[in-house]
PDB file of C-alpha atoms and ligand atoms in Angstrom:
ATOM      1  CA  MET A   1     115.404  88.718  77.456  1.00  0.00           C
ATOM      2  CA  ALA A   2     112.986  91.524  76.525  1.00  0.00           C
ATOM      3  CA  LYS A   3     109.669  91.525  78.148  1.00  0.00           C
ATOM      4  CA  ARG A   4     106.140  91.384  76.796  1.00  0.00           C
ATOM      5  CA  ALA A   5     103.594  93.901  77.591  1.00  0.00           C
ATOM      6  CA  VAL A   6      99.886  94.507  77.283  1.00  0.00           C
ATOM      7  CA  PHE A   7      99.297  98.172  76.699  1.00  0.00           C
ATOM      8  CA  MET A   8      95.950  99.679  77.000  1.00  0.00           C
ATOM      9  CA  ASP A   9      94.136 102.829  76.703  1.00  0.00           C
ATOM     10  CA  ARG A  10      92.269 104.150  79.899  1.00  0.00           C
ATOM     11  CA  ASP A  11      89.155 106.036  79.078  1.00  0.00           C
ATOM     12  CA  GLY A  12      86.719 103.808  77.292  1.00  0.00           C
ATOM     13  CA  VAL A  13      88.630 100.651  78.217  1.00  0.00           C
ATOM     14  CA  ILE A  14      89.130 100.677  81.861  1.00  0.00           C
ATOM     15  CA  ASN A  15      86.559 103.378  82.702  1.00  0.00           C
ATOM     16  CA  LEU A  16      83.619 105.141  81.001  1.00  0.00           C
ATOM     17  CA  ASN A  17      84.713 107.662  78.453  1.00  0.00           C
ATOM     18  CA  ARG A  18      83.500 111.085  78.977  1.00  0.00           C
ATOM     19  CA  PRO A  19      83.291 113.550  75.879  1.00  0.00           C
ATOM     20  CA  ASP A  20      84.105 116.380  78.364  1.00  0.00           C
ATOM     21  CA  TYR A  21      87.044 114.496  79.911  1.00  0.00           C
ATOM     22  CA  VAL A  22      87.395 112.723  83.231  1.00  0.00           C
ATOM     23  CA  LYS A  23      88.131 115.808  85.403  1.00  0.00           C
ATOM     24  CA  SER A  24      87.926 114.291  88.956  1.00  0.00           C
ATOM     25  CA  TRP A  25      87.877 110.974  90.784  1.00  0.00           C
ATOM     26  CA  ASP A  26      84.185 111.430  91.050  1.00  0.00           C
ATOM     27  CA  GLU A  27      84.003 111.231  87.277  1.00  0.00           C
ATOM     28  CA  PHE A  28      86.031 108.102  86.975  1.00  0.00           C
ATOM     29  CA  ILE A  29      83.547 105.236  86.768  1.00  0.00           C
ATOM     30  CA  PHE A  30      85.108 101.706  86.354  1.00  0.00           C
ATOM     31  CA  TYR A  31      83.466  99.422  83.959  1.00  0.00           C
ATOM     32  CA  PRO A  32      82.032  96.518  85.973  1.00  0.00           C
ATOM     33  CA  PHE A  33      84.468  93.958  84.329  1.00  0.00           C
ATOM     34  CA  ALA A  34      87.670  96.082  84.316  1.00  0.00           C
ATOM     35  CA  LYS A  35      89.107  95.105  87.721  1.00  0.00           C
ATOM     36  CA  LEU A  36      88.424  91.418  87.184  1.00  0.00           C
ATOM     37  CA  ALA A  37      90.235  91.778  83.718  1.00  0.00           C
ATOM     38  CA  LEU A  38      93.233  93.267  85.289  1.00  0.00           C
ATOM     39  CA  SER A  39      93.403  90.632  87.999  1.00  0.00           C
ATOM     40  CA  HIS A  40      93.486  87.945  85.299  1.00  0.00           C
ATOM     41  CA  LEU A  41      96.147  89.772  83.429  1.00  0.00           C
ATOM     42  CA  THR A  42      98.214  90.159  86.619  1.00  0.00           C
ATOM     43  CA  LYS A  43      98.471  86.425  87.004  1.00  0.00           C
ATOM     44  CA  SER A  44     100.519  86.409  83.709  1.00  0.00           C
ATOM     45  CA  ASP A  45     103.968  87.574  83.040  1.00  0.00           C
ATOM     46  CA  PHE A  46     103.057  90.525  80.867  1.00  0.00           C
ATOM     47  CA  LEU A  47     103.802  93.966  81.949  1.00  0.00           C
ATOM     48  CA  ILE A  48     100.561  96.002  82.200  1.00  0.00           C
ATOM     49  CA  ILE A  49     101.065  99.530  80.917  1.00  0.00           C
ATOM     50  CA  ILE A  50      98.442 102.210  80.267  1.00  0.00           C
ATOM     51  CA  VAL A  51      98.932 104.670  77.354  1.00  0.00           C
ATOM     52  CA  SER A  52      96.548 107.510  77.272  1.00  0.00           C
ATOM     53  CA  ASN A  53      95.930 110.872  75.607  1.00  0.00           C
ATOM     54  CA  GLN A  54      95.141 113.471  78.276  1.00  0.00           C
ATOM     55  CA  SER A  55      94.876 116.613  76.145  1.00  0.00           C
ATOM     56  CA  SER A  56      92.574 118.022  78.937  1.00  0.00           C
ATOM     57  CA  ILE A  57      96.022 119.057  80.554  1.00  0.00           C
ATOM     58  CA  GLY A  58      97.193 121.039  77.534  1.00  0.00           C
ATOM     59  CA  ARG A  59      93.758 122.574  77.086  1.00  0.00           C
ATOM     60  CA  GLY A  60      93.869 123.863  80.699  1.00  0.00           C
ATOM     61  CA  ILE A  61      90.811 121.904  81.731  1.00  0.00           C
ATOM     62  CA  VAL A  62      92.415 119.570  84.154  1.00  0.00           C
ATOM     63  CA  LYS A  63      95.815 119.960  86.248  1.00  0.00           C
ATOM     64  CA  LYS A  64      98.401 117.567  85.630  1.00  0.00           C
ATOM     65  CA  GLU A  65      98.451 116.850  89.377  1.00  0.00           C
ATOM     66  CA  THR A  66      94.701 115.952  89.266  1.00  0.00           C
ATOM     67  CA  VAL A  67      95.374 113.481  86.400  1.00  0.00           C
ATOM     68  CA  ASP A  68      98.234 111.924  88.471  1.00  0.00           C
ATOM     69  CA  GLU A  69      95.858 111.769  91.619  1.00  0.00           C
ATOM     70  CA  ILE A  70      93.017 110.056  89.575  1.00  0.00           C
ATOM     71  CA  ASN A  71      95.543 107.543  88.057  1.00  0.00           C
ATOM     72  CA  GLN A  72      96.905 106.795  91.654  1.00  0.00           C
ATOM     73  CA  LYS A  73      93.409 106.124  93.021  1.00  0.00           C
ATOM     74  CA  MET A  74      92.594 104.067  90.036  1.00  0.00           C
ATOM     75  CA  LYS A  75      95.794 101.928  90.660  1.00  0.00           C
ATOM     76  CA  GLU A  76      94.826 101.433  94.334  1.00  0.00           C
ATOM     77  CA  GLU A  77      91.263 100.299  93.574  1.00  0.00           C
ATOM     78  CA  ILE A  78      92.844  97.874  90.895  1.00  0.00           C
ATOM     79  CA  GLU A  79      95.200  96.575  93.401  1.00  0.00           C
ATOM     80  CA  LYS A  80      92.452  95.995  95.925  1.00  0.00           C
ATOM     81  CA  GLU A  81      90.923  93.464  93.621  1.00  0.00           C
ATOM     82  CA  GLY A  82      94.174  91.649  92.839  1.00  0.00           C
ATOM     83  CA  GLY A  83      95.149  93.506  89.803  1.00  0.00           C
ATOM     84  CA  ARG A  84      98.229  95.638  89.060  1.00  0.00           C
ATOM     85  CA  ILE A  85      99.226  98.436  86.816  1.00  0.00           C
ATOM     86  CA  ASP A  86     103.121  98.627  86.188  1.00  0.00           C
ATOM     87  CA  ALA A  87     103.192 101.983  84.555  1.00  0.00           C
ATOM     88  CA  ILE A  88     100.977 104.728  83.091  1.00  0.00           C
ATOM     89  CA  TYR A  89     102.230 106.954  80.273  1.00  0.00           C
ATOM     90  CA  TYR A  90     100.109 109.866  79.106  1.00  0.00           C
ATOM     91  CA  CYS A  91     100.340 112.608  76.523  1.00  0.00           C
ATOM     92  CA  PRO A  92      99.374 115.979  78.057  1.00  0.00           C
ATOM     93  CA  HIS A  93      99.575 117.885  74.720  1.00  0.00           C
ATOM     94  CA  LYS A  94      96.853 119.394  72.549  1.00  0.00           C
ATOM     95  CA  PRO A  95      96.306 117.921  69.146  1.00  0.00           C
ATOM     96  CA  ASP A  96      97.803 120.903  67.227  1.00  0.00           C
ATOM     97  CA  GLU A  97     101.064 120.724  69.197  1.00  0.00           C
ATOM     98  CA  GLY A  98     102.468 118.086  66.833  1.00  0.00           C
ATOM     99  CA  CYS A  99     103.938 116.086  69.629  1.00  0.00           C
ATOM    100  CA  PRO A 100     105.212 112.556  69.018  1.00  0.00           C
ATOM    101  CA  CYS A 101     103.383 110.992  72.062  1.00  0.00           C
ATOM    102  CA  ARG A 102      99.828 111.825  71.326  1.00  0.00           C
ATOM    103  CA  LYS A 103      98.128 108.687  69.698  1.00  0.00           C
ATOM    104  CA  PRO A 104      97.804 107.874  66.884  1.00  0.00           C
ATOM    105  CA  ASN A 105     101.575 108.459  67.211  1.00  0.00           C
ATOM    106  CA  PRO A 106     103.255 105.524  68.761  1.00  0.00           C
ATOM    107  CA  GLY A 107     105.637 107.733  71.013  1.00  0.00           C
ATOM    108  CA  LEU A 108     104.231 106.561  74.334  1.00  0.00           C
ATOM    109  CA  LEU A 109     104.625 102.946  73.453  1.00  0.00           C
ATOM    110  CA  LEU A 110     108.179 103.423  72.062  1.00  0.00           C
ATOM    111  CA  LYS A 111     109.148 105.304  75.222  1.00  0.00           C
ATOM    112  CA  ALA A 112     107.729 102.488  77.534  1.00  0.00           C
ATOM    113  CA  SER A 113     109.521  99.914  75.472  1.00  0.00           C
ATOM    114  CA  GLU A 114     112.893 101.583  75.976  1.00  0.00           C
ATOM    115  CA  GLU A 115     112.335 102.154  79.638  1.00  0.00           C
ATOM    116  CA  TRP A 116     111.061  98.699  80.405  1.00  0.00           C
ATOM    117  CA  ASP A 117     112.969  96.649  77.717  1.00  0.00           C
ATOM    118  CA  ILE A 118     109.723  95.512  75.891  1.00  0.00           C
ATOM    119  CA  ASP A 119     109.731  93.521  72.743  1.00  0.00           C
ATOM    120  CA  LEU A 120     106.895  95.424  71.011  1.00  0.00           C
ATOM    121  CA  ARG A 121     106.457  92.759  68.460  1.00  0.00           C
ATOM    122  CA  LYS A 122     105.357  90.268  71.057  1.00  0.00           C
ATOM    123  CA  SER A 123     103.180  92.785  72.854  1.00  0.00           C
ATOM    124  CA  TYR A 124      99.546  93.805  72.710  1.00  0.00           C
ATOM    125  CA  MET A 125      97.710  97.072  72.459  1.00  0.00           C
ATOM    126  CA  ILE A 126      93.991  97.240  73.542  1.00  0.00           C
ATOM    127  CA  GLY A 127      91.918 100.479  72.784  1.00  0.00           C
ATOM    128  CA  ASP A 128      88.484 101.718  71.823  1.00  0.00           C
ATOM    129  CA  ALA A 129      89.537 104.048  68.941  1.00  0.00           C
ATOM    130  CA  LEU A 130      91.220 103.884  65.603  1.00  0.00           C
ATOM    131  CA  SER A 131      94.028 106.193  67.092  1.00  0.00           C
ATOM    132  CA  ASP A 132      94.778 103.372  69.635  1.00  0.00           C
ATOM    133  CA  ILE A 133      94.907 100.794  66.878  1.00  0.00           C
ATOM    134  CA  GLU A 134      97.039 102.903  64.667  1.00  0.00           C
ATOM    135  CA  ALA A 135      99.526 103.620  67.564  1.00  0.00           C
ATOM    136  CA  GLY A 136      99.659 100.016  68.386  1.00  0.00           C
ATOM    137  CA  LYS A 137     100.307  98.938  64.807  1.00  0.00           C
ATOM    138  CA  ARG A 138     102.811 101.523  64.133  1.00  0.00           C
ATOM    139  CA  ALA A 139     104.685 100.352  67.252  1.00  0.00           C
ATOM    140  CA  GLY A 140     104.481  96.783  65.872  1.00  0.00           C
ATOM    141  CA  CYS A 141     102.056  95.390  68.538  1.00  0.00           C
ATOM    142  CA  PHE A 142      99.166  93.006  68.010  1.00  0.00           C
ATOM    143  CA  SER A 143      96.284  95.435  68.378  1.00  0.00           C
ATOM    144  CA  ILE A 144      92.758  94.753  69.699  1.00  0.00           C
ATOM    145  CA  LEU A 145      89.802  97.047  69.360  1.00  0.00           C
ATOM    146  CA  VAL A 146      87.173  96.787  72.077  1.00  0.00           C
ATOM    147  CA  LEU A 147      83.510  97.858  71.551  1.00  0.00           C
ATOM    148  CA  THR A 148      83.149  99.769  74.692  1.00  0.00           C
ATOM    149  CA  GLY A 149      83.789 103.583  74.943  1.00  0.00           C
ATOM    150  CA  ARG A 150      84.121 104.946  71.411  1.00  0.00           C
ATOM    151  CA  GLY A 151      84.608 101.390  69.904  1.00  0.00           C
ATOM    152  CA  LYS A 152      81.232 101.013  68.221  1.00  0.00           C
ATOM    153  CA  GLU A 153      80.970 104.472  66.791  1.00  0.00           C
ATOM    154  CA  GLN A 154      84.542 104.295  65.421  1.00  0.00           C
ATOM    155  CA  LEU A 155      84.128 100.974  63.606  1.00  0.00           C
ATOM    156  CA  HIS A 156      83.295 102.634  60.262  1.00  0.00           C
ATOM    157  CA  LEU A 157      86.524 104.611  60.453  1.00  0.00           C
ATOM    158  CA  PHE A 158      88.441 101.337  59.647  1.00  0.00           C
ATOM    159  CA  LEU A 159      86.794 101.162  56.246  1.00  0.00           C
ATOM    160  CA  ASN A 160      89.117 103.844  55.013  1.00  0.00           C
ATOM    161  CA  SER A 161      92.092 103.231  57.222  1.00  0.00           C
ATOM    162  CA  PRO A 162      95.466 101.645  56.367  1.00  0.00           C
ATOM    163  CA  TYR A 163      95.657 100.580  60.126  1.00  0.00           C
ATOM    164  CA  GLN A 164      93.393  97.619  60.955  1.00  0.00           C
ATOM    165  CA  TYR A 165      92.709  95.874  64.252  1.00  0.00           C
ATOM    166  CA  ASP A 166      94.077  92.423  64.417  1.00  0.00           C
ATOM    167  CA  LYS A 167      91.217  91.391  66.754  1.00  0.00           C
ATOM    168  CA  LEU A 168      87.868  92.679  67.696  1.00  0.00           C
ATOM    169  CA  ALA A 169      86.726  92.075  71.389  1.00  0.00           C
ATOM    170  CA  LEU A 170      83.607  92.986  73.244  1.00  0.00           C
ATOM    171  CA  ASP A 171      85.426  94.643  76.214  1.00  0.00           C
ATOM    172  CA  LEU A 172      88.574  94.560  78.257  1.00  0.00           C
ATOM    173  CA  LEU A 173      87.729  91.241  79.906  1.00  0.00           C
ATOM    174  CA  ASP A 174      87.049  89.562  76.545  1.00  0.00           C
ATOM    175  CA  ALA A 175      90.315  90.990  75.223  1.00  0.00           C
ATOM    176  CA  VAL A 176      92.481  90.011  78.142  1.00  0.00           C
ATOM    177  CA  ASP A 177      91.023  86.459  78.364  1.00  0.00           C
ATOM    178  CA  TRP A 178      91.660  86.047  74.665  1.00  0.00           C
ATOM    179  CA  ILE A 179      95.284  87.199  74.974  1.00  0.00           C
ATOM    180  CA  LEU A 180      95.796  84.755  77.873  1.00  0.00           C
ATOM    181  CA  LYS A 181      94.429  81.872  75.770  1.00  0.00           C
ATOM    182  CA  HIS A 182      96.308  82.815  72.582  1.00  0.00           C
ATOM    183  CA  LYS A 183      99.526  84.284  73.869  1.00  0.00           C
ATOM    184  CA  LYS A 184     101.625  81.292  72.660  1.00  0.00           C
ATOM    185  CA  VAL A 185     100.473  81.773  69.087  1.00  0.00           C
ATOM    186  CA  ILE A 186     103.197  83.209  66.873  1.00  0.00           C
ATOM    187  CA  HIS A 187     102.807  86.829  66.239  1.00  0.00           C
ATOM    188  CA  PRO A 188     101.383  87.832  62.894  1.00  0.00           C
ATOM    189  CA  LYS A 189     103.185  90.083  60.491  1.00  0.00           C
TER     190      LYS A 189
HETATM  191 ZN1   ZN B   1     102.123 114.518  73.491  1.00  0.00          ZN
END
């Protein structure tokens, strides 16, 4: 049977967003609630998958190896507090490269669903930007906007978007606890 996943963006959801990109582990600052949220989610049967745009690689600002190293350290820190990340997918391309994986395109979610046998229509996407919500909706996921990161400043963009969040949450902990409480609810169209 196909599995269910909770997909989530990284910067602005798990850790503080930086306009000039997270370029080193020193610049990776967990939100205070993030590891607790992931430990709650780890007790469920959802796969936990990060889908993240990392155009800093394509722009030559950060090396791919550095991004991988930051992600590895993040995973270890999450595991120390009882959490788990099953997979991390990221797009290294620049916006003008026209790749299918950069959000708002749903490529990362589609790739993950093939590799992990995920039923996207029974899965969730959590993000702090319209591009996350658009990617989630285009992939068929129930999509939750959090108000951390760019969330608040992006709210007005939804006024003119065909892609709407299905649920608004304060932060990752709020979103995860809501999912765990409502996961048996039939998925909306
Ligand atoms: Zn890409």
